[in-house]
Coordinates of N, CA and C in Angstrom, one line a residue:
Chain X
E23 N 177.6 174.3 -8.9 CA 178.7 173.9 -9.8 C 178.5 174.5 -11.2
L24 N 179.6 175.2 -11.7 CA 179.5 175.8 -13.0 C 179.5 174.7 -14.1
K25 N 178.5 174.9 -15.0 CA 178.5 174.0 -16.2 C 178.6 174.9 -17.4
V26 N 179.4 174.5 -18.4 CA 179.6 175.4 -19.5 C 179.3 174.5 -20.8
E27 N 178.4 175.0 -21.6 CA 178.0 174.2 -22.8 C 178.2 175.1 -24.0
Q28 N 178.8 174.4 -25.0 CA 179.0 175.1 -26.3 C 178.2 174.5 -27.4
N29 N 177.8 175.3 -28.3 CA 177.2 174.8 -29.5 C 177.5 175.7 -30.7
P30 N 177.6 175.1 -31.9 CA 177.6 173.6 -32.1 C 179.0 173.0 -31.6
L31 N 179.0 171.7 -31.6 CA 180.2 171.0 -31.2 C 181.1 170.8 -32.4
F32 N 180.5 170.7 -33.6 CA 181.2 170.6 -34.8 C 180.6 171.6 -35.8
L33 N 181.5 172.2 -36.5 CA 181.1 173.3 -37.5 C 182.0 173.2 -38.7
S34 N 181.4 173.0 -39.8 CA 182.1 172.9 -41.1 C 181.6 174.1 -41.9
M35 N 182.5 175.0 -42.3 CA 182.0 176.1 -43.1 C 182.9 176.4 -44.2
Q36 N 182.4 177.2 -45.1 CA 183.2 177.6 -46.3 C 184.0 178.8 -46.0
E37 N 185.1 179.0 -46.7 CA 185.8 180.2 -46.6 C 184.9 181.4 -47.0
G38 N 185.1 182.5 -46.3 CA 184.3 183.7 -46.7 C 183.0 183.8 -46.0
K39 N 182.6 182.8 -45.3 CA 181.3 182.8 -44.7 C 181.4 183.3 -43.2
N40 N 180.3 183.7 -42.6 CA 180.3 184.1 -41.2 C 179.5 183.1 -40.4
Y41 N 180.0 182.9 -39.2 CA 179.2 182.0 -38.3 C 179.5 182.4 -36.8
T42 N 178.7 181.9 -35.9 CA 178.8 182.2 -34.5 C 178.8 180.9 -33.7
I43 N 179.7 180.9 -32.7 CA 179.8 179.8 -31.7 C 179.2 180.3 -30.4
Y44 N 178.3 179.5 -29.8 CA 177.7 180.0 -28.6 C 178.2 179.2 -27.4
C45 N 178.3 179.9 -26.3 CA 178.8 179.4 -25.0 C 177.8 179.8 -23.9
N46 N 177.1 178.8 -23.4 CA 176.1 179.1 -22.3 C 176.8 178.5 -21.0
Y47 N 176.6 179.3 -19.9 CA 177.1 178.8 -18.6 C 176.0 178.9 -17.6
S48 N 176.1 178.0 -16.6 CA 175.0 177.8 -15.7 C 174.8 178.7 -14.6
T49 N 175.9 179.2 -14.0 CA 175.8 180.0 -12.8 C 176.6 181.3 -13.1
T50 N 176.5 182.2 -12.2 CA 177.1 183.5 -12.4 C 178.6 183.3 -12.4
S51 N 179.2 184.0 -13.4 CA 180.7 183.9 -13.5 C 181.2 185.3 -13.9
D52 N 182.2 185.8 -13.2 CA 182.6 187.2 -13.4 C 183.5 187.4 -14.6
R53 N 183.9 186.3 -15.2 CA 184.7 186.5 -16.5 C 184.6 185.2 -17.3
L54 N 184.9 185.4 -18.5 CA 184.8 184.3 -19.5 C 186.0 184.3 -20.4
Y55 N 186.5 183.2 -20.7 CA 187.7 183.1 -21.5 C 187.4 182.3 -22.8
W56 N 188.1 182.6 -23.9 CA 188.1 181.8 -25.1 C 189.5 181.4 -25.4
Y57 N 189.6 180.1 -25.8 CA 190.9 179.5 -26.1 C 190.8 178.8 -27.5
R58 N 191.9 178.7 -28.1 CA 192.0 178.0 -29.4 C 193.0 176.9 -29.2
Q59 N 192.6 175.7 -29.8 CA 193.6 174.6 -29.8 C 193.7 174.0 -31.2
D60 N 194.9 174.0 -31.7 CA 195.2 173.3 -33.0 C 195.4 171.8 -32.7
P61 N 195.2 171.0 -33.7 CA 195.4 169.5 -33.5 C 196.8 169.2 -33.0
G62 N 196.8 168.5 -31.9 CA 198.1 168.1 -31.3 C 198.9 169.2 -30.6
K63 N 198.3 170.3 -30.5 CA 198.9 171.5 -29.9 C 198.3 171.8 -28.5
S64 N 198.8 172.8 -27.9 CA 198.3 173.3 -26.6 C 197.2 174.3 -26.8
L65 N 196.7 174.9 -25.7 CA 195.7 175.9 -25.8 C 196.3 177.3 -25.9
E66 N 195.7 178.1 -26.8 CA 196.2 179.5 -26.9 C 195.1 180.4 -26.5
S67 N 195.4 181.4 -25.7 CA 194.4 182.3 -25.2 C 194.0 183.2 -26.3
L68 N 192.7 183.4 -26.5 CA 192.2 184.4 -27.5 C 191.6 185.6 -26.9
F69 N 190.7 185.5 -25.9 CA 190.1 186.6 -25.3 C 189.7 186.3 -23.9
V70 N 189.7 187.4 -23.1 CA 189.1 187.3 -21.7 C 188.1 188.4 -21.7
L71 N 186.9 188.1 -21.3 CA 185.8 189.0 -21.2 C 185.4 189.2 -19.7
L72 N 185.5 190.5 -19.3 CA 185.4 190.7 -17.8 C 184.1 191.3 -17.3
S73 N 183.3 191.8 -18.2 CA 182.0 192.4 -17.7 C 180.9 192.3 -18.7
N74 N 179.7 192.5 -18.2 CA 178.5 192.4 -19.1 C 178.7 193.4 -20.2
G75 N 178.4 192.9 -21.4 CA 178.5 193.8 -22.6 C 179.9 193.9 -23.2
A76 N 180.8 193.2 -22.6 CA 182.2 193.3 -23.1 C 182.3 192.7 -24.5
V77 N 183.0 193.4 -25.3 CA 183.2 192.9 -26.7 C 184.7 193.1 -27.0
K78 N 185.3 192.0 -27.5 CA 186.7 192.0 -27.9 C 186.8 191.5 -29.3
Q79 N 187.7 192.1 -30.1 CA 187.9 191.7 -31.5 C 189.4 191.5 -31.8
E80 N 189.7 190.5 -32.5 CA 191.0 190.3 -33.0 C 190.9 189.7 -34.4
G81 N 191.3 190.4 -35.4 CA 191.2 189.9 -36.8 C 189.8 189.5 -37.1
R82 N 189.6 188.3 -37.5 CA 188.3 187.9 -38.0 C 187.4 187.3 -36.8
L83 N 187.9 187.4 -35.6 CA 187.2 186.8 -34.5 C 186.7 188.0 -33.6
M84 N 185.5 187.9 -33.1 CA 184.9 188.8 -32.2 C 184.2 188.1 -31.1
A85 N 184.5 188.4 -29.8 CA 183.8 187.7 -28.7 C 183.0 188.7 -27.9
S86 N 181.9 188.2 -27.4 CA 181.1 189.1 -26.6 C 180.5 188.4 -25.4
L87 N 180.1 189.1 -24.3 CA 179.6 188.5 -23.1 C 178.3 189.2 -22.7
D88 N 177.3 188.4 -22.4 CA 176.1 188.8 -21.8 C 175.9 188.1 -20.5
T89 N 176.2 188.7 -19.4 CA 176.2 188.0 -18.1 C 174.7 187.8 -17.6
K90 N 173.8 188.6 -18.1 CA 172.4 188.4 -17.7 C 171.8 187.1 -18.3
A91 N 172.2 186.9 -19.6 CA 171.7 185.7 -20.3 C 172.7 184.6 -20.1
R92 N 173.8 184.8 -19.4 CA 174.8 183.8 -19.2 C 175.3 183.2 -20.5
L93 N 175.6 184.1 -21.4 CA 175.9 183.7 -22.8 C 177.1 184.5 -23.3
S94 N 178.0 183.7 -23.9 CA 179.1 184.4 -24.6 C 179.1 183.9 -26.1
T95 N 179.4 184.7 -27.0 CA 179.5 184.3 -28.4 C 180.9 184.6 -29.0
L96 N 181.2 183.7 -29.9 CA 182.5 184.0 -30.7 C 182.0 184.0 -32.1
H97 N 182.1 185.2 -32.7 CA 181.7 185.4 -34.1 C 182.9 185.4 -35.0
I98 N 182.7 184.6 -36.1 CA 183.8 184.4 -37.1 C 183.3 185.2 -38.4
T99 N 184.1 186.1 -38.8 CA 183.8 186.9 -40.0 C 184.6 186.5 -41.2
A100 N 184.0 186.2 -42.3 CA 184.8 185.8 -43.5 C 185.8 184.8 -43.2
A101 N 185.4 183.6 -42.8 CA 186.3 182.6 -42.4 C 187.4 182.3 -43.4
V102 N 188.6 182.0 -42.9 CA 189.7 181.5 -43.7 C 190.2 180.2 -43.2
H103 N 190.9 179.4 -44.0 CA 191.3 178.1 -43.6 C 192.1 178.1 -42.3
D104 N 192.9 179.1 -42.1 CA 193.8 179.2 -40.9 C 193.0 179.2 -39.6
L105 N 191.7 179.5 -39.7 CA 190.9 179.5 -38.5 C 190.5 178.1 -38.1
S106 N 190.7 177.1 -38.9 CA 190.4 175.7 -38.5 C 191.1 175.3 -37.2
A107 N 190.3 174.9 -36.2 CA 190.9 174.6 -34.9 C 189.7 174.2 -34.0
T108 N 190.0 173.9 -32.8 CA 188.9 173.7 -31.8 C 188.9 174.9 -30.8
Y109 N 187.7 175.4 -30.6 CA 187.6 176.6 -29.8 C 186.9 176.2 -28.5
F110 N 187.4 176.7 -27.4 CA 186.9 176.4 -26.1 C 186.5 177.7 -25.4
C111 N 185.4 177.7 -24.7 CA 185.1 178.8 -23.7 C 185.3 178.2 -22.3
A112 N 185.6 179.0 -21.4 CA 185.9 178.6 -20.0 C 185.6 179.7 -19.0
G113 N 185.2 179.3 -17.9 CA 184.9 180.3 -16.8 C 185.3 179.7 -15.5
P114 N 185.6 180.6 -14.5 CA 185.9 180.2 -13.2 C 184.7 179.9 -12.4
P115 N 184.6 178.8 -11.7 CA 183.5 178.6 -10.8 C 183.4 179.7 -9.7
K116 N 182.2 180.2 -9.5 CA 182.1 181.3 -8.5 C 182.5 180.9 -7.1
E117 N 182.2 179.6 -6.8 CA 182.4 179.2 -5.4 C 183.9 178.9 -5.1
T118 N 184.8 179.0 -6.1 CA 186.2 178.8 -5.8 C 187.0 180.1 -6.1
S119 N 188.1 180.2 -5.4 CA 189.0 181.3 -5.7 C 190.1 180.7 -6.5
G120 N 191.0 181.5 -6.9 CA 192.2 181.0 -7.7 C 191.9 181.0 -9.2
S121 N 192.7 180.1 -9.8 CA 192.7 180.1 -11.3 C 192.0 178.9 -11.9
R122 N 191.2 178.2 -11.1 CA 190.5 177.0 -11.7 C 189.5 177.5 -12.7
L123 N 189.5 176.7 -13.9 CA 188.5 177.0 -14.9 C 187.7 175.7 -15.2
T124 N 186.5 176.0 -15.6 CA 185.6 174.9 -16.1 C 185.5 175.2 -17.6
F125 N 185.8 174.2 -18.4 CA 185.8 174.4 -19.9 C 184.5 173.8 -20.5
G126 N 184.1 174.4 -21.6 CA 183.1 173.8 -22.4 C 183.7 172.6 -23.2
E127 N 182.8 171.9 -23.9 CA 183.2 170.7 -24.7 C 184.1 171.0 -25.8
G128 N 184.1 172.3 -26.3 CA 184.9 172.6 -27.4 C 184.0 172.6 -28.7
T129 N 184.3 173.5 -29.6 CA 183.7 173.5 -31.0 C 184.8 173.3 -32.0
Q130 N 184.7 172.2 -32.7 CA 185.7 171.8 -33.7 C 185.3 172.5 -35.0
L131 N 186.0 173.5 -35.4 CA 185.7 174.3 -36.6 C 186.6 173.8 -37.8
T132 N 186.0 173.5 -38.9 CA 186.7 173.2 -40.1 C 186.3 174.2 -41.2
V133 N 187.3 174.9 -41.7 CA 187.0 175.9 -42.8 C 187.5 175.3 -44.1
N134 N 186.5 175.1 -45.0 CA 186.8 174.5 -46.3 C 187.0 175.5 -47.4
P135 N 188.0 175.3 -48.3 CA 188.2 176.2 -49.4 C 187.0 176.3 -50.3
Chain W
K26 N 210.5 185.5 -24.1 CA 210.1 185.0 -22.8 C 209.7 183.6 -23.0
A27 N 210.2 182.7 -22.1 CA 210.0 181.3 -22.2 C 208.5 181.0 -21.8
G28 N 207.9 180.0 -22.5 CA 206.5 179.7 -22.1 C 206.5 178.6 -21.1
V29 N 205.4 178.0 -20.9 CA 205.2 176.9 -19.9 C 205.9 175.6 -20.5
T30 N 206.7 175.0 -19.8 CA 207.5 173.9 -20.3 C 207.1 172.6 -19.5
Q31 N 206.6 171.6 -20.3 CA 206.2 170.4 -19.7 C 207.2 169.2 -20.2
T32 N 207.5 168.4 -19.2 CA 208.4 167.2 -19.6 C 207.8 166.0 -18.9
P33 N 207.9 164.8 -19.5 CA 208.3 164.6 -20.9 C 207.1 164.9 -21.8
R34 N 207.3 164.9 -23.1 CA 206.2 165.2 -24.1 C 205.4 163.9 -24.2
Y35 N 206.0 162.8 -24.2 CA 205.3 161.5 -24.4 C 205.8 160.5 -23.4
L36 N 204.8 159.7 -22.9 CA 205.1 158.6 -22.0 C 204.3 157.4 -22.3
I37 N 204.9 156.3 -22.2 CA 204.1 155.0 -22.3 C 204.4 154.2 -21.1
K38 N 203.3 153.9 -20.4 CA 203.5 153.1 -19.1 C 202.5 151.9 -19.2
T39 N 202.7 151.0 -18.3 CA 201.8 149.8 -18.2 C 200.9 150.0 -17.0
R40 N 199.8 149.3 -17.0 CA 198.9 149.3 -15.9 C 199.6 149.0 -14.6
G41 N 199.3 149.7 -13.5 CA 199.8 149.5 -12.2 C 201.1 150.3 -11.9
Q42 N 201.7 150.8 -12.9 CA 202.9 151.6 -12.7 C 202.5 153.0 -12.2
Q43 N 203.5 153.8 -11.9 CA 203.3 155.1 -11.5 C 204.1 156.1 -12.4
V44 N 203.7 157.3 -12.5 CA 204.3 158.2 -13.4 C 204.4 159.6 -12.7
T45 N 205.4 160.4 -13.1 CA 205.6 161.7 -12.6 C 205.8 162.7 -13.8
L46 N 205.0 163.7 -13.8 CA 205.0 164.7 -14.9 C 205.5 166.0 -14.3
S47 N 206.3 166.7 -15.1 CA 206.9 168.0 -14.6 C 206.4 169.2 -15.4
C48 N 206.3 170.3 -14.7 CA 205.9 171.6 -15.3 C 206.7 172.7 -14.8
S49 N 207.3 173.5 -15.7 CA 207.9 174.7 -15.3 C 207.1 175.9 -15.8
P50 N 206.6 176.7 -14.9 CA 205.7 177.8 -15.3 C 206.5 179.0 -15.9
I51 N 205.8 179.9 -16.5 CA 206.4 181.2 -16.9 C 207.0 181.9 -15.7
S52 N 208.1 182.5 -15.9 CA 208.8 183.2 -14.8 C 207.8 184.3 -14.3
G53 N 207.7 184.3 -13.0 CA 206.8 185.2 -12.3 C 205.4 184.7 -12.0
H54 N 205.1 183.6 -12.7 CA 203.7 183.1 -12.4 C 203.8 182.1 -11.2
R55 N 202.9 182.4 -10.2 CA 203.0 181.6 -9.0 C 201.8 180.6 -9.0
S56 N 200.9 180.7 -9.9 CA 199.8 179.7 -9.9 C 200.1 178.7 -11.0
V57 N 200.0 177.4 -10.6 CA 200.1 176.4 -11.6 C 198.9 175.4 -11.5
S58 N 198.3 175.1 -12.6 CA 197.1 174.3 -12.6 C 197.4 173.1 -13.6
W59 N 196.8 172.0 -13.3 CA 196.9 170.8 -14.1 C 195.5 170.4 -14.7
Y60 N 195.4 170.0 -15.9 CA 194.2 169.6 -16.6 C 194.5 168.3 -17.3
Q61 N 193.4 167.4 -17.3 CA 193.4 166.2 -18.1 C 192.5 166.4 -19.3
Q62 N 193.0 166.1 -20.5 CA 192.2 166.2 -21.7 C 192.1 164.8 -22.4
T63 N 190.8 164.4 -22.5 CA 190.5 163.2 -23.2 C 189.4 163.4 -24.2
P64 N 189.3 162.6 -25.3 CA 188.3 162.8 -26.3 C 186.9 162.7 -25.7
G65 N 186.7 161.8 -24.7 CA 185.4 161.6 -24.1 C 185.0 162.6 -23.1
Q66 N 185.9 163.0 -22.2 CA 185.6 163.9 -21.1 C 186.0 165.3 -21.3
G67 N 186.7 165.6 -22.4 CA 187.2 166.9 -22.6 C 188.3 167.4 -21.7
L68 N 188.2 168.6 -21.3 CA 189.2 169.2 -20.4 C 188.7 169.2 -19.0
Q69 N 189.4 168.5 -18.1 CA 188.9 168.4 -16.8 C 190.0 168.9 -15.8
F70 N 189.6 169.7 -14.9 CA 190.6 170.3 -13.9 C 191.0 169.2 -12.9
L71 N 192.3 169.2 -12.7 CA 192.9 168.2 -11.7 C 193.1 168.9 -10.4
F72 N 194.0 169.9 -10.4 CA 194.3 170.7 -9.2 C 195.1 171.9 -9.5
E73 N 195.2 172.8 -8.6 CA 195.9 174.1 -8.7 C 196.8 174.3 -7.5
Y74 N 198.0 174.8 -7.7 CA 198.9 175.1 -6.7 C 199.2 176.6 -6.7
F75 N 199.4 177.1 -5.6 CA 199.8 178.5 -5.5 C 200.7 178.6 -4.2
S76 N 201.9 179.2 -4.4 CA 202.8 179.3 -3.3 C 203.0 178.0 -2.6
E77 N 203.2 176.9 -3.3 CA 203.5 175.6 -2.7 C 202.3 175.0 -2.0
T78 N 201.1 175.6 -2.1 CA 200.0 175.0 -1.4 C 198.9 174.6 -2.5
Q79 N 198.2 173.5 -2.3 CA 197.2 173.1 -3.1 C 196.0 174.0 -2.8
R80 N 195.5 174.8 -3.8 CA 194.4 175.7 -3.5 C 193.1 175.2 -4.0
N81 N 193.1 174.4 -5.1 CA 191.8 173.8 -5.6 C 192.1 172.4 -6.0
K82 N 191.1 171.6 -5.9 CA 191.2 170.2 -6.3 C 190.0 169.8 -7.1
G83 N 190.2 169.1 -8.2 CA 189.1 168.6 -9.0 C 188.6 167.2 -8.5
N84 N 187.7 166.6 -9.2 CA 187.1 165.4 -8.8 C 187.8 164.2 -9.4
F85 N 189.0 164.0 -8.9 CA 189.8 162.9 -9.4 C 190.2 162.1 -8.1
P86 N 190.4 160.7 -8.3 CA 190.8 159.9 -7.2 C 192.1 160.3 -6.6
G87 N 192.4 159.8 -5.4 CA 193.6 160.1 -4.7 C 194.9 159.6 -5.4
R88 N 194.7 158.8 -6.4 CA 195.9 158.3 -7.1 C 196.6 159.5 -7.8
F89 N 195.8 160.5 -8.0 CA 196.4 161.7 -8.7 C 196.8 162.7 -7.6
S90 N 198.1 163.1 -7.6 CA 198.6 164.0 -6.6 C 199.5 165.0 -7.3
G91 N 199.8 166.0 -6.6 CA 200.8 167.0 -7.1 C 201.5 167.7 -6.0
R92 N 202.4 168.5 -6.4 CA 203.1 169.4 -5.5 C 203.7 170.5 -6.3
Q93 N 204.1 171.6 -5.5 CA 204.7 172.7 -6.1 C 205.9 173.1 -5.3
F94 N 207.0 173.4 -5.9 CA 208.2 173.7 -5.3 C 208.4 175.2 -5.1
S95 N 209.4 175.6 -4.3 CA 209.5 177.1 -4.0 C 209.8 177.9 -5.2
N96 N 210.3 177.3 -6.3 CA 210.6 178.1 -7.5 C 209.3 178.0 -8.4
S97 N 208.2 177.6 -7.9 CA 206.9 177.5 -8.6 C 206.8 176.3 -9.6
R98 N 207.9 175.6 -9.8 CA 207.8 174.4 -10.7 C 206.9 173.4 -10.0
S99 N 206.2 172.6 -10.8 CA 205.2 171.7 -10.2 C 205.4 170.3 -10.8
E100 N 205.0 169.4 -10.1 CA 205.0 168.0 -10.5 C 203.6 167.4 -10.2
M101 N 203.2 166.5 -11.1 CA 202.0 165.7 -10.7 C 202.4 164.2 -10.8
N102 N 201.8 163.5 -10.0 CA 202.0 162.0 -9.9 C 200.8 161.3 -10.0
V103 N 200.8 160.2 -10.8 CA 199.7 159.3 -10.9 C 200.2 157.9 -10.5
S104 N 199.6 157.3 -9.5 CA 200.0 156.0 -9.1 C 199.0 155.0 -9.5
T105 N 199.5 153.7 -9.5 CA 198.6 152.6 -9.9 C 197.8 152.9 -11.2
L106 N 198.6 153.1 -12.2 CA 198.0 153.6 -13.5 C 196.9 152.6 -14.0
E107 N 195.8 153.2 -14.6 CA 194.8 152.5 -15.2 C 194.7 152.9 -16.7
L108 N 194.1 152.0 -17.5 CA 194.0 152.3 -18.9 C 193.3 153.6 -19.1
G109 N 192.3 154.0 -18.3 CA 191.6 155.2 -18.5 C 192.4 156.4 -18.1
D110 N 193.6 156.3 -17.6 CA 194.4 157.5 -17.4 C 195.1 158.0 -18.6
S111 N 195.0 157.2 -19.7 CA 195.6 157.6 -21.0 C 195.0 159.0 -21.4
A112 N 195.8 160.0 -21.6 CA 195.2 161.3 -21.8 C 196.4 162.3 -22.1
L113 N 196.0 163.5 -22.5 CA 197.0 164.6 -22.6 C 196.8 165.3 -21.3
Y114 N 197.9 165.5 -20.6 CA 198.0 166.2 -19.4 C 198.6 167.6 -19.6
L115 N 197.8 168.6 -19.4 CA 198.2 170.0 -19.6 C 198.4 170.7 -18.3
C116 N 199.5 171.5 -18.3 CA 199.9 172.3 -17.2 C 199.6 173.8 -17.7
A117 N 199.1 174.6 -16.8 CA 198.9 176.0 -17.1 C 199.4 176.9 -15.9
S118 N 200.0 178.0 -16.3 CA 200.5 178.9 -15.2 C 199.8 180.3 -15.4
G119 N 199.7 181.0 -14.4 CA 199.1 182.3 -14.4 C 199.5 183.3 -13.3
R120 N 199.2 184.5 -13.5 CA 199.6 185.6 -12.5 C 198.6 185.7 -11.4
D121 N 197.5 184.9 -11.5 CA 196.5 184.9 -10.4 C 195.8 186.3 -10.3
N122 N 195.6 187.0 -11.4 CA 194.9 188.2 -11.3 C 193.8 188.3 -12.4
G123 N 193.3 187.1 -12.8 CA 192.2 187.1 -13.8 C 192.7 187.1 -15.2
S124 N 194.0 187.3 -15.4 CA 194.5 187.3 -16.8 C 194.5 185.8 -17.3
P125 N 194.5 185.6 -18.6 CA 194.4 184.2 -19.1 C 195.5 183.3 -18.6
L126 N 195.2 182.0 -18.5 CA 196.2 181.1 -18.2 C 197.0 180.8 -19.4
H127 N 198.3 180.4 -19.2 CA 199.2 180.1 -20.3 C 199.4 178.6 -20.2
F128 N 199.1 177.8 -21.2 CA 199.2 176.4 -21.2 C 200.5 175.9 -21.9
G129 N 201.1 174.8 -21.3 CA 202.2 174.1 -21.9 C 201.7 173.2 -23.0
N130 N 202.7 172.6 -23.7 CA 202.3 171.7 -24.8 C 201.8 170.4 -24.4
G131 N 201.9 170.1 -23.1 CA 201.3 168.9 -22.6 C 202.2 167.7 -22.6
T132 N 201.8 166.7 -21.8 CA 202.4 165.4 -21.8 C 201.4 164.4 -22.2
R133 N 201.7 163.6 -23.3 CA 200.8 162.6 -23.8 C 201.1 161.3 -23.1
L134 N 200.2 160.8 -22.2 CA 200.4 159.6 -21.5 C 199.6 158.5 -22.1
T135 N 200.2 157.4 -22.4 CA 199.5 156.2 -22.9 C 199.8 155.1 -21.9
V136 N 198.7 154.5 -21.4 CA 198.8 153.4 -20.5 C 198.3 152.1 -21.2
T137 N 199.2 151.1 -21.2 CA 198.9 149.9 -21.9 C 198.7 148.7 -20.9

């Protein structure tokens, strides 16, 4: 059974600073997703990482995947207030087909002025 | 392009009642999944439907059921509601090719 763990669960940072959110998963997974959720809103897809060493960047966010270490990271560069949200990583359990995802607990990010 | 549409947005029910939630996927998406989100348990997978067949099921009691229609629209039903069923229920649709799921705005269910 796939288990996905994120850390930290809560992150308060100042604008302009850099930080990294970590996502560890327990069993082999052939792809890894990152989603963002604003309070009271739905989940918005940020990245899908499909292979070992994959790196995707969008604005101040960069995600990477290391399948050997079973680790994905979401790096935030020069944070701004608009990035305040909860970030989830998720992966498909290897033993199932289809679109089922197992989500991490989420990292609640607050960017302070 | 219209996104995933869930109705209703909010529901208040009492214990013992049943409820039906509806989801219209993005046009062309044949996979529809349902998730329950609570502060304590996070996002938990309920079930997935593809071409009117349940393809995956999470670890929820039989009170939780769903179906998918020929136009890919899906419904989920919860019978004999319990207080612990209070949650945000999210529907997601996808192309079933590994591309990211698209989530609806959810139905907030409160059981009193």
